[in-house]
PDB file of C-alpha atoms in Angstrom:
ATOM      1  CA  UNK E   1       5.230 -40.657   6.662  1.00 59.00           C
ATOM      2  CA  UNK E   2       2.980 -41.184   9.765  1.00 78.00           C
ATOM      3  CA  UNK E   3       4.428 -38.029  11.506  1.00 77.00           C
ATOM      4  CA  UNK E   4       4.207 -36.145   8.387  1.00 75.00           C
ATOM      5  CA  UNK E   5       0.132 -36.989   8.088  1.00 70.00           C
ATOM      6  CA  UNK E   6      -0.770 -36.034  11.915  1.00 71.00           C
ATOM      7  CA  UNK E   7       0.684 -32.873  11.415  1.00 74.00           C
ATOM      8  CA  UNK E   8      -0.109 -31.881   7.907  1.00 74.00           C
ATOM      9  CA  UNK E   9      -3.358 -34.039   6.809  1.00 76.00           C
ATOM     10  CA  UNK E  10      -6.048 -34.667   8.214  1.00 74.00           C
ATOM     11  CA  UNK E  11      -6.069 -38.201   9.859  1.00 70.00           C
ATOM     12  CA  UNK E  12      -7.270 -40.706  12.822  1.00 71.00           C
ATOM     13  CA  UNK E  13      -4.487 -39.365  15.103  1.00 73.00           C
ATOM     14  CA  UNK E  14      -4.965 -36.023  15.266  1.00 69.00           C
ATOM     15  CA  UNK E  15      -9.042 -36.370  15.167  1.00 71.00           C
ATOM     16  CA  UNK E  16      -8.990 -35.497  11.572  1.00 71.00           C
ATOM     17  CA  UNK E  17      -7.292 -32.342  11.156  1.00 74.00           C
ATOM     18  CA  UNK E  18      -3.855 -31.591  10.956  1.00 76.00           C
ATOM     19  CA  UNK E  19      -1.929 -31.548  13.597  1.00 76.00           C
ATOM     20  CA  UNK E  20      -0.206 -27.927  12.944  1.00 75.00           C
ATOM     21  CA  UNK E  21      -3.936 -26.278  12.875  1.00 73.00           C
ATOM     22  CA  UNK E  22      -4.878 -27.572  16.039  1.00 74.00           C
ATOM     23  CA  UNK E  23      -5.105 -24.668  18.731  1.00 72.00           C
ATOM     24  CA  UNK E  24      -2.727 -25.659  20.749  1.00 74.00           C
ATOM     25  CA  UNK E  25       0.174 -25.773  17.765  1.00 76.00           C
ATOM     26  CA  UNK E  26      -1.051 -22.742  17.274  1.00 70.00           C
ATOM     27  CA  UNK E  27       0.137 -21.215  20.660  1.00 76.00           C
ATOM     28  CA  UNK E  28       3.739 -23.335  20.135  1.00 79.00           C
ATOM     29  CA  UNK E  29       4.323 -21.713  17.566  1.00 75.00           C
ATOM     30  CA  UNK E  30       3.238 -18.003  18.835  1.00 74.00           C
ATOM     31  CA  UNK E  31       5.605 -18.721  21.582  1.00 81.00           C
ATOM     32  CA  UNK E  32       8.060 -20.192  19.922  1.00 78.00           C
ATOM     33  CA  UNK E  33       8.253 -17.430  17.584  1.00 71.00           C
ATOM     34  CA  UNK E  34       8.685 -14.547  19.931  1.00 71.00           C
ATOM     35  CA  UNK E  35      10.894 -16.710  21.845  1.00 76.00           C
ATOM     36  CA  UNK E  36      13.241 -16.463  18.283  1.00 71.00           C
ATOM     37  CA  UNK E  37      12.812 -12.856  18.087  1.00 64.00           C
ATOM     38  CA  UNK E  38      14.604 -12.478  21.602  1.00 68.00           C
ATOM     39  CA  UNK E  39      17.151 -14.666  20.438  1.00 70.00           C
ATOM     40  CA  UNK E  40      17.926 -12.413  17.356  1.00 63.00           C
ATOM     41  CA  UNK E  41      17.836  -9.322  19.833  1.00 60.00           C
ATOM     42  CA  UNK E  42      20.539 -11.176  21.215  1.00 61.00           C
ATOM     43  CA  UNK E  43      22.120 -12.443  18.291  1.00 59.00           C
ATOM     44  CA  UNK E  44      22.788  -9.320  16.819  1.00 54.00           C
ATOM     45  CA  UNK E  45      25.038  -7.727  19.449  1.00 53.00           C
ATOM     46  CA  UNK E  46      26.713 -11.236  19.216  1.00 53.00           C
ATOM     47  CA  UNK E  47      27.593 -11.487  15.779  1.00 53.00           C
ATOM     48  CA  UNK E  48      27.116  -8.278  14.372  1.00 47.00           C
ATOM     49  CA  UNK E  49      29.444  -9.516  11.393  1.00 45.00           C
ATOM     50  CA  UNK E  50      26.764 -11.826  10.819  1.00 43.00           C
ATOM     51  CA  UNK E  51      23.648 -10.741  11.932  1.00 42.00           C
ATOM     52  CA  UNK E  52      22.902  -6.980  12.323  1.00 46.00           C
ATOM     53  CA  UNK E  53      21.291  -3.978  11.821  1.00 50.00           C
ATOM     54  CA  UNK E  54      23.578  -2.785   9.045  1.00 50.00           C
ATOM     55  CA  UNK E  55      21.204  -2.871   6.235  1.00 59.00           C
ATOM     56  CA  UNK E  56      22.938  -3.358   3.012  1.00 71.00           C
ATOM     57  CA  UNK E  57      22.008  -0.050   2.255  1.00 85.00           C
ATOM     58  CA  UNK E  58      24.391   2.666   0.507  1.00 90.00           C
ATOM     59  CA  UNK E  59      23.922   6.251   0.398  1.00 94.00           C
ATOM     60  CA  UNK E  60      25.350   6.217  -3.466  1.00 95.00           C
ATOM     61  CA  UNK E  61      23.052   3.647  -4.171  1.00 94.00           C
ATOM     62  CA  UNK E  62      20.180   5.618  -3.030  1.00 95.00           C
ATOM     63  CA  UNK E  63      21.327   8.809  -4.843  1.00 97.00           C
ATOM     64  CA  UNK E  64      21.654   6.262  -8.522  1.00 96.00           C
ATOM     65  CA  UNK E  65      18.143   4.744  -8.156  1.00 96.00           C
ATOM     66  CA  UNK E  66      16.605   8.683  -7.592  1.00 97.00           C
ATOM     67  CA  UNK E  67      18.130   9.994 -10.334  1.00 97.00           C
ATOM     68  CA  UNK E  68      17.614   6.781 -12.373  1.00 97.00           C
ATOM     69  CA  UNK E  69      13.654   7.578 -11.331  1.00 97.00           C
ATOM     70  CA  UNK E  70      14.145  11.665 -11.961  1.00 97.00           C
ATOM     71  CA  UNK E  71      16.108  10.920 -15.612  1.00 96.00           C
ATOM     72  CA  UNK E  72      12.942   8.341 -16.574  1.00 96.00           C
ATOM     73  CA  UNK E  73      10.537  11.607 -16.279  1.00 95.00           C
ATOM     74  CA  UNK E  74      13.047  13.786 -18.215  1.00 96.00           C
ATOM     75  CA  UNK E  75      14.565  15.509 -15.732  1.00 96.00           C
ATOM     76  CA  UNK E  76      18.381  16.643 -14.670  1.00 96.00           C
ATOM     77  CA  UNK E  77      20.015  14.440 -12.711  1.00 97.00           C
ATOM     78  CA  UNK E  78      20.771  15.972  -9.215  1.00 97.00           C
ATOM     79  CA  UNK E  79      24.472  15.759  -7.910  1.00 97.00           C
ATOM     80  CA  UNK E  80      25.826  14.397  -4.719  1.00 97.00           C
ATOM     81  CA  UNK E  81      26.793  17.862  -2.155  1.00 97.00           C
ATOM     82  CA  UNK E  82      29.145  17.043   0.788  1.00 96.00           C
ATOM     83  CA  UNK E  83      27.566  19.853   2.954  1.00 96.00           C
ATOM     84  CA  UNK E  84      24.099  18.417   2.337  1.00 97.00           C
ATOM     85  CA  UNK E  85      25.638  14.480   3.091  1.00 96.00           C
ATOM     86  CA  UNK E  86      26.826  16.660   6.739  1.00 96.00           C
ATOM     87  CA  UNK E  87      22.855  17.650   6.828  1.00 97.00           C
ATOM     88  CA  UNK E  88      21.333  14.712   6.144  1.00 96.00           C
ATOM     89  CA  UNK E  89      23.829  12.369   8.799  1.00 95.00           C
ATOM     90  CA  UNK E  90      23.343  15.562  11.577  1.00 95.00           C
ATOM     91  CA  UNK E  91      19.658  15.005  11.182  1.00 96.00           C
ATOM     92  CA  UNK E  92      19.667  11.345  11.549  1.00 95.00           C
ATOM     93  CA  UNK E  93      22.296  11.473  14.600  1.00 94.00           C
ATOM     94  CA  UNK E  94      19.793  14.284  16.182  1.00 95.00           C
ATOM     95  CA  UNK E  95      16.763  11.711  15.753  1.00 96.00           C
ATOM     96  CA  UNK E  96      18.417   9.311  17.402  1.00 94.00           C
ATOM     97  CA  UNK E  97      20.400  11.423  20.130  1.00 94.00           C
ATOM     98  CA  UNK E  98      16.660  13.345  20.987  1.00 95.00           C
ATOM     99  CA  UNK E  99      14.905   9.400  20.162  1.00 94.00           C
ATOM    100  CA  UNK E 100      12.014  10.858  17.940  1.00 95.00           C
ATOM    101  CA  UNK E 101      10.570  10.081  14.330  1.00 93.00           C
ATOM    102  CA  UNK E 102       9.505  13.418  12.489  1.00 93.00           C
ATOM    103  CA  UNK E 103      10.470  15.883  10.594  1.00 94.00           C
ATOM    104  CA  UNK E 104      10.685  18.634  13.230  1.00 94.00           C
ATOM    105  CA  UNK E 105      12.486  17.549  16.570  1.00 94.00           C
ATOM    106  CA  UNK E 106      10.912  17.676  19.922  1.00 94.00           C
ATOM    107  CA  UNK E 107      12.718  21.248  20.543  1.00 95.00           C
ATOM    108  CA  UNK E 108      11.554  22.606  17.049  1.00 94.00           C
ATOM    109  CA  UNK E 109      14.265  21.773  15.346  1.00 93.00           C
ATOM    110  CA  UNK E 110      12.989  21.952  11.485  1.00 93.00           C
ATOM    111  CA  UNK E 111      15.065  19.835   8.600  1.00 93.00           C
ATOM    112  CA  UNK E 112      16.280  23.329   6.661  1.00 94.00           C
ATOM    113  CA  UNK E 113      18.780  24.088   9.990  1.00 95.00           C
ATOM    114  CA  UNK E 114      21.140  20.784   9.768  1.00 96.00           C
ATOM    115  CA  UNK E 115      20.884  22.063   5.783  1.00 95.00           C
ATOM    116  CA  UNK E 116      21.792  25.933   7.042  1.00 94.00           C
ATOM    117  CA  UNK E 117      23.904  24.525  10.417  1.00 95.00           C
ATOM    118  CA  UNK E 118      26.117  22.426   7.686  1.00 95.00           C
ATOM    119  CA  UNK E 119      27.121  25.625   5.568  1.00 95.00           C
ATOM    120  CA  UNK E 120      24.805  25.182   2.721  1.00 96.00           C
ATOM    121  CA  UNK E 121      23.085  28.097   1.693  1.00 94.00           C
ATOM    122  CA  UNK E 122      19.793  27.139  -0.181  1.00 94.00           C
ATOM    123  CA  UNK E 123      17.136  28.700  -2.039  1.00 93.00           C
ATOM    124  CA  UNK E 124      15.216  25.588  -1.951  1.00 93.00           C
ATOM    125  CA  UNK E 125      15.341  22.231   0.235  1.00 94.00           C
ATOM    126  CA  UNK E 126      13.882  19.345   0.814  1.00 94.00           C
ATOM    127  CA  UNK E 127      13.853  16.324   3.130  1.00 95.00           C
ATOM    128  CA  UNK E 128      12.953  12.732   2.805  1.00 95.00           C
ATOM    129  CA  UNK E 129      12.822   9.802   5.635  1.00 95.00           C
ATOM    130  CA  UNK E 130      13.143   6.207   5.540  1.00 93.00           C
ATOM    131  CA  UNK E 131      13.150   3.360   8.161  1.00 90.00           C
ATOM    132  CA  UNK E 132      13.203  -0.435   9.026  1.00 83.00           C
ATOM    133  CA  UNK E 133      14.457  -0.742   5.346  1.00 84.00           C
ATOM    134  CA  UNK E 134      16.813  -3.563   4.235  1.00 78.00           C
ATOM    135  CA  UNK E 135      17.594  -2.567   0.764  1.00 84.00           C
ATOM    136  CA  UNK E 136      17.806   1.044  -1.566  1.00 90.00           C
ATOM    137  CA  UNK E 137      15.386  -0.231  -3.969  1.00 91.00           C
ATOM    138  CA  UNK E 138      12.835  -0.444  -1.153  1.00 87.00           C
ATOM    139  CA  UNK E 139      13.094   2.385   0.117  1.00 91.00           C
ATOM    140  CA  UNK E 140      13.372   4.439  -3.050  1.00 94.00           C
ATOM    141  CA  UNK E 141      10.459   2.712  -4.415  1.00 92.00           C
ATOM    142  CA  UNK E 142       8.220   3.544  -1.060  1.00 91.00           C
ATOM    143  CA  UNK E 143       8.989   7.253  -1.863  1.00 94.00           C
ATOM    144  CA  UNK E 144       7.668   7.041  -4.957  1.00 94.00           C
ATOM    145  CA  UNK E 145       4.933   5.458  -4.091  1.00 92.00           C
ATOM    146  CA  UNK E 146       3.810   7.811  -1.673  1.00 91.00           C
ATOM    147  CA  UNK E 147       2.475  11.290  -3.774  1.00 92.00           C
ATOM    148  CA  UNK E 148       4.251  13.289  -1.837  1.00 90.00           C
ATOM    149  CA  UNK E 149       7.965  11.882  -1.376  1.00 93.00           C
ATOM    150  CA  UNK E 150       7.695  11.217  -5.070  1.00 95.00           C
ATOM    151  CA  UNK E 151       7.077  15.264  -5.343  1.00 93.00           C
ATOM    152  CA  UNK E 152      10.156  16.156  -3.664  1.00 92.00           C
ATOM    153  CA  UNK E 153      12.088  13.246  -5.469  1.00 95.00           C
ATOM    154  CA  UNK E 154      10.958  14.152  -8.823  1.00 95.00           C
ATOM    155  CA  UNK E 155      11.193  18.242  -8.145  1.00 95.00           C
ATOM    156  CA  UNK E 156      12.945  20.039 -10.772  1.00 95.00           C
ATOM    157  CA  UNK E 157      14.011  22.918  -8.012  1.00 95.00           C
ATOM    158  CA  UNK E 158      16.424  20.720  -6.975  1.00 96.00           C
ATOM    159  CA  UNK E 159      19.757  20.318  -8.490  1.00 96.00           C
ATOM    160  CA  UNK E 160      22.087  18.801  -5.388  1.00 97.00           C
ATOM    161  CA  UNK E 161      21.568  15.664  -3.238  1.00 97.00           C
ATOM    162  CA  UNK E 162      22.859  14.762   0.203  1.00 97.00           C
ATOM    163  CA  UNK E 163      22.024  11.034   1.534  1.00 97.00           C
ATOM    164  CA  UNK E 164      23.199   9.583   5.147  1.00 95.00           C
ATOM    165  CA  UNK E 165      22.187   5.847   6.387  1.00 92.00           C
ATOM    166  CA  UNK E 166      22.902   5.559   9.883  1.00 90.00           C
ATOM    167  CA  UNK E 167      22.269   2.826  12.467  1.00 85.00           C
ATOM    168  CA  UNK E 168      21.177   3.266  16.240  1.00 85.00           C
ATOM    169  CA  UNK E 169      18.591   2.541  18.588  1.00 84.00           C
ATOM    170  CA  UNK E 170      15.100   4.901  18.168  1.00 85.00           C
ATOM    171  CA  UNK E 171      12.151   4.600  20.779  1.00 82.00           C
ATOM    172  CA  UNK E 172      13.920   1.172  22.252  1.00 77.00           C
ATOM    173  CA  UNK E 173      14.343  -0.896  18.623  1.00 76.00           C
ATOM    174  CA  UNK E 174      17.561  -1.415  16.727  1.00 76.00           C
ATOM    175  CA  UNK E 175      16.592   0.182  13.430  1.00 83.00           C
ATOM    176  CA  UNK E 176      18.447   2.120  10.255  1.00 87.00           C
ATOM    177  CA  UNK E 177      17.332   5.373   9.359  1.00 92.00           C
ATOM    178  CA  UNK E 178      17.902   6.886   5.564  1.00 94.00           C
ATOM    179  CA  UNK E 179      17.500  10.226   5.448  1.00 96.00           C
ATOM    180  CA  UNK E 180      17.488  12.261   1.777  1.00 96.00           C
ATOM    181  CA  UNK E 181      18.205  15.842   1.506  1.00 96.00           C
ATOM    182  CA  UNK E 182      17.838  17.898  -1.718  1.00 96.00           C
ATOM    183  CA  UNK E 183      18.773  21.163  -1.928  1.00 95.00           C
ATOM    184  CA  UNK E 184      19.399  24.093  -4.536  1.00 95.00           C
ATOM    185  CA  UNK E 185      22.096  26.732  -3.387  1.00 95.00           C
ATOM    186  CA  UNK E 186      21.328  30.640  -3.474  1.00 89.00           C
ATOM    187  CA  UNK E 187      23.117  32.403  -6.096  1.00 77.00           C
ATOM    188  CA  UNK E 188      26.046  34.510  -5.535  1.00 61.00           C
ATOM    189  CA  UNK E 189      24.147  37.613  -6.041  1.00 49.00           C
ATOM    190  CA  UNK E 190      21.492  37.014  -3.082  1.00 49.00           C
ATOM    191  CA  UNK E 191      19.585  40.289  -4.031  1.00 40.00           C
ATOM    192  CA  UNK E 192      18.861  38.638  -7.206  1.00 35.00           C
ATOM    193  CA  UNK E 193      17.014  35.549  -5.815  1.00 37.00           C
ATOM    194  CA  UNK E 194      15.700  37.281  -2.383  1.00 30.00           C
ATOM    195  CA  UNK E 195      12.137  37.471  -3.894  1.00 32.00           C
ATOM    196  CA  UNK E 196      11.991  33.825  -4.796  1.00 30.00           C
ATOM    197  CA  UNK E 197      13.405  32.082  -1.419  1.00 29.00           C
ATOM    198  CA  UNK E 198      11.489  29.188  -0.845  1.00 30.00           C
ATOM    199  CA  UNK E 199      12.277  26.213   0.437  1.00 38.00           C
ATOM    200  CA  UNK E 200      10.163  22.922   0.239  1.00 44.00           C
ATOM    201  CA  UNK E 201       9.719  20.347   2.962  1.00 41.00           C
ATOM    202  CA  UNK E 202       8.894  16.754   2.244  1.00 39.00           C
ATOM    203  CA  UNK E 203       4.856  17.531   2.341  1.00 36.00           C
ATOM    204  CA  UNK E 204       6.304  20.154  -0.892  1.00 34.00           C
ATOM    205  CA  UNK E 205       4.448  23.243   1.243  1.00 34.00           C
ATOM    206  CA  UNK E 206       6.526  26.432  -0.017  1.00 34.00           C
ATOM    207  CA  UNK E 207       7.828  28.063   3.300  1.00 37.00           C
ATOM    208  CA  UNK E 208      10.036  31.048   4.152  1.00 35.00           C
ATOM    209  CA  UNK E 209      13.525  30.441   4.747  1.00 37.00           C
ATOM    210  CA  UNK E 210      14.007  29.942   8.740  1.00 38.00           C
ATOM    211  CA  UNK E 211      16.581  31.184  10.594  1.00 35.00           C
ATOM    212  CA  UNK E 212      18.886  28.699  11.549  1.00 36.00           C
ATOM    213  CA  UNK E 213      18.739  27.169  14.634  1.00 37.00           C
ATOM    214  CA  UNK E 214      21.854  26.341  17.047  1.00 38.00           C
ATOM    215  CA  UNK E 215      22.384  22.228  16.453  1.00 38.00           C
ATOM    216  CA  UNK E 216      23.999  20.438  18.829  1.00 40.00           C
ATOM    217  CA  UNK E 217      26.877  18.915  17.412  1.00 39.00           C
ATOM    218  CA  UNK E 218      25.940  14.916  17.330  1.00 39.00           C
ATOM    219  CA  UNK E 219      28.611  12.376  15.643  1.00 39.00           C
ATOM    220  CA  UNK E 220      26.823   9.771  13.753  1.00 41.00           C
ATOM    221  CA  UNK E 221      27.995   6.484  14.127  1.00 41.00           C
ATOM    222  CA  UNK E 222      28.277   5.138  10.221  1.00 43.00           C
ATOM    223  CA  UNK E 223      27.021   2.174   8.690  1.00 41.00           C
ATOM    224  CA  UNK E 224      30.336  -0.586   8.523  1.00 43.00           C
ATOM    225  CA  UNK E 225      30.256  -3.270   6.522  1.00 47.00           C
ATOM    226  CA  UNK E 226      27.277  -4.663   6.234  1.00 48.00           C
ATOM    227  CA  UNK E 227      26.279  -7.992   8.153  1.00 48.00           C
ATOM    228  CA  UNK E 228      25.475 -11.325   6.011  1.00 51.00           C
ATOM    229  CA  UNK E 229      21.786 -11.290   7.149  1.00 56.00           C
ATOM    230  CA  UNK E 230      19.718  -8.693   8.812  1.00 60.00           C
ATOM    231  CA  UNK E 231      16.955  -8.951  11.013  1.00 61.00           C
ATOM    232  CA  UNK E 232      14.194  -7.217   9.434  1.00 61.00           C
ATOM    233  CA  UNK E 233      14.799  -9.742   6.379  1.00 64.00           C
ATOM    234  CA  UNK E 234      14.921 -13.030   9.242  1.00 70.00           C
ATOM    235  CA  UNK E 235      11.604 -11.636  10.594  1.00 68.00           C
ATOM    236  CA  UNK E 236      10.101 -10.965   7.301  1.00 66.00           C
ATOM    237  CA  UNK E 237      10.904 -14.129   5.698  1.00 71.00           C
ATOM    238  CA  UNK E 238      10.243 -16.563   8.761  1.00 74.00           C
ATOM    239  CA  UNK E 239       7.193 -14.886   9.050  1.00 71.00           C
ATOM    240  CA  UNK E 240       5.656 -15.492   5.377  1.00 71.00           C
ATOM    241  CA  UNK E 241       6.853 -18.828   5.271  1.00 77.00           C
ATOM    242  CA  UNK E 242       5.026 -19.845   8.853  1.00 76.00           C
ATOM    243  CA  UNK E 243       2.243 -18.496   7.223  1.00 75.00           C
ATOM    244  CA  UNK E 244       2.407 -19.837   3.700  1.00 78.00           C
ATOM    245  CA  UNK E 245       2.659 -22.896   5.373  1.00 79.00           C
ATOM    246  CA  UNK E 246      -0.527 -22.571   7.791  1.00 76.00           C
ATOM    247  CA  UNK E 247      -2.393 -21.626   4.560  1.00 77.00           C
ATOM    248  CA  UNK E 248      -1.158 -24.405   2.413  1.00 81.00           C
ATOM    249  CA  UNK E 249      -2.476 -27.004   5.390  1.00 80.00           C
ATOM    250  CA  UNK E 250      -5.374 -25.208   5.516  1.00 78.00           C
ATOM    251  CA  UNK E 251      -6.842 -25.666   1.909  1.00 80.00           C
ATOM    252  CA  UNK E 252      -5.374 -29.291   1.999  1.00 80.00           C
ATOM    253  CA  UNK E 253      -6.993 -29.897   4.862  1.00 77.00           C
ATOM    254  CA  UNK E 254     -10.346 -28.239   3.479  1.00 76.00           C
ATOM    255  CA  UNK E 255      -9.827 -30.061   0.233  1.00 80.00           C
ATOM    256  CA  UNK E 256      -9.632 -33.435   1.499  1.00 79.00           C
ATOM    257  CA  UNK E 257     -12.418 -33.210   3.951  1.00 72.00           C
ATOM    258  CA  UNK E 258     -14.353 -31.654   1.472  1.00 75.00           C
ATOM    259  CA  UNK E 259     -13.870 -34.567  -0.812  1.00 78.00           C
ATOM    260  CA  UNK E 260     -13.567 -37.216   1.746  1.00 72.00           C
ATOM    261  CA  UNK E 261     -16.537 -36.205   3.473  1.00 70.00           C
ATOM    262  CA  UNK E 262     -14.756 -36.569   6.960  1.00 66.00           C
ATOM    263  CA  UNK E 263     -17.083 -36.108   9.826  1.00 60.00           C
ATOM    264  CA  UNK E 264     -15.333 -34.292  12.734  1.00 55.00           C
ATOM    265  CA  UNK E 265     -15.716 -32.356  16.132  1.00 50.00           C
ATOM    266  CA  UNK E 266     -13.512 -29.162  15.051  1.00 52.00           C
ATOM    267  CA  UNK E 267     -14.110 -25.745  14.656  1.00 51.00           C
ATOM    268  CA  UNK E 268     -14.454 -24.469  10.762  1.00 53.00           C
ATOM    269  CA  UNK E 269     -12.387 -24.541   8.456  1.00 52.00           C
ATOM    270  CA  UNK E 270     -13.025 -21.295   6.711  1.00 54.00           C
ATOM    271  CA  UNK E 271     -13.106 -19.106   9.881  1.00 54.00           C
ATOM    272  CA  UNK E 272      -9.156 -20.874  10.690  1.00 58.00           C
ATOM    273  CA  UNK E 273      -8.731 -19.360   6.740  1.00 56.00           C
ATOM    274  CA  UNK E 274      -9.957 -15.876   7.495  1.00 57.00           C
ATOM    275  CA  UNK E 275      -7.828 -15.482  10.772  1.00 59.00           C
ATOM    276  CA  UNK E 276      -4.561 -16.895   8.468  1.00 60.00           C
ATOM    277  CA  UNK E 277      -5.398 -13.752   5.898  1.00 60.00           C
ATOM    278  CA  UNK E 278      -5.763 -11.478   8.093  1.00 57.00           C
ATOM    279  CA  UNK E 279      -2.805 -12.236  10.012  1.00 61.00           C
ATOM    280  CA  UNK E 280      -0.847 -12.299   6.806  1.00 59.00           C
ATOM    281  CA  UNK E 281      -1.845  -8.782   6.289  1.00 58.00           C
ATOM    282  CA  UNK E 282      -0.779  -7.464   9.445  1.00 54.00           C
ATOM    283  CA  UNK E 283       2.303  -9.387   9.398  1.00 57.00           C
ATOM    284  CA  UNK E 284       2.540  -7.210   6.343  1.00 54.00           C
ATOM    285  CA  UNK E 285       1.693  -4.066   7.546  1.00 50.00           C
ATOM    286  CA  UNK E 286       3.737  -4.535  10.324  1.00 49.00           C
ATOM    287  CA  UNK E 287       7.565  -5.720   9.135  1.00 53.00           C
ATOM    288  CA  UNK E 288       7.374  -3.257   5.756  1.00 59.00           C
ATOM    289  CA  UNK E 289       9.727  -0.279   6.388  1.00 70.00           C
ATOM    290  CA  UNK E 290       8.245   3.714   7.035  1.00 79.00           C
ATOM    291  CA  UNK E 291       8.798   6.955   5.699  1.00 80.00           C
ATOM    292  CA  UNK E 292       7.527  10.333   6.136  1.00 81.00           C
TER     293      UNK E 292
END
């Protein structure tokens, strides 16, 4: 009980504040904490059974939850096109083979040629990208969330649906990408529909069709079976909980000075408070997945 009062509550061995807010706990734990995160570099190539990358992500999983979202607003559903499944796992290979984030590849490579380069003729397409994601609902839910990627989601242009989730290395992390395609073929008389070619990118600006563009031919390595823990959900977890702890010590320790009327030589309580907050929201910021 003594150990568990110096470093939770404020007492007369640890000059009246907790031991675990004391600066330098503070810097054990920052360096214990990065210290972990090279461990779970580590770990992963390890036990990749175990811990990995594989996100327990599937691309039928994805394709359910969109048109669970599309058949809530009334529209079709869309259905799931092997060319545009080619597309979508030739785009994320490229991103990781040319190690860029972004619609259009460093060479100008734009989304509609992996659509064109897989044998899909469109009259409309569309492209959607997720990463640092552990689960569908996620990343579904951060499309719609975002006015744009809900545009293309929620299109009724589109009537087919290609989804790849691939894992690899992108600007020097271990990540998973998704990547969505949506696409509506040309009809068979092309003189018919010539007028109205358009195709949509994930910003849902009307272009004109490009011409296709030579891709190199990149095989993706697939997700396997996914891994019993990832990191991104390690990270994200152990690093709420550090800091659900902090703050619960925090207001204790504010609490029962406050009511105690301790006298001390330490810093402010409140300022320790506003430093925990703000850390918590760029913890936040920082381990939630991205799309564009």
């Amino acid at each position: 009980m003594s150990l568990f009062h110096h470093l939770f509550l404020p007492h007369h061995t640890n000059n009246q504040r907790a031991k675990l807010l004391h600066p330098s706990s503070w810097l054990v734990l920052i360096i214990a904490f990065a210290s972990f995160q090279i461990f779970l570099g580590k770990a992963t190539s390890v036990l990749p059974q175990i811990l990995g990358y594989a996100s327990q992500i599937s691309p039928a999983e994805i394709i359910r939850l969109t048109n669970i979202e599309r058949q809530s607003t009334g529209l079709n559903p869309v259905s799931e096109d092997p060319q545009l499944d080619q597309a979508a796992s030739q785009k994320a290979a490229d991103m990781f083979a040319r190690n860029y984030w972004a619609h259009v590849s460093p060479i100008g490579t734009q989304p509609w040629a992996f659509i064109s380069g897989a044998g899909y003729s469109y009259r409309y397409a569309g492209e959607n990208l997720a990463r640092d994601f552990s689960d569908p609902g996620s990343v579904v839910q951060a499309w719609m969330n975002s006015p744009s990627h809900r545009e293309n989601l929620l299109s009724s242009r589109y009537e087919n649906i290609g989804v790849a989730v691939v894992d690899g290395t992108l600007e020097g992390r271990d990540t998973t990408l998704v990547v969505q395609m949506f696409g509506t073929r040309l009809a068979e008389n092309p003189a018919v529909e010539s007028a109205a070619s358009y195709t949509v990118k994930a910003e849902s600006q009307a272009q004109p069709i490009p011409t296709p563009v030579l891709i190199p031919t990149v095989t993706p390595t697939p997700v396997s079976q996914a891994p019993i823990v990832t990191p991104f959900s390690v990270t994200k977890y152990l690093s709420l909980g550090l800091l659900v702890i902090l703050i619960l010590v925090l207001l204790a320790d504010i609490v029962i000075v406050s009511r105690h009327k301790m006298a001390r030589w330490t810093s402010k309580s409140p300022a320790h408070l506003i430093f925990l907050v703000i850390l918590l929201v760029a913890v936040a910021i920082i381990l939630r997945g991205q799309i564009i």
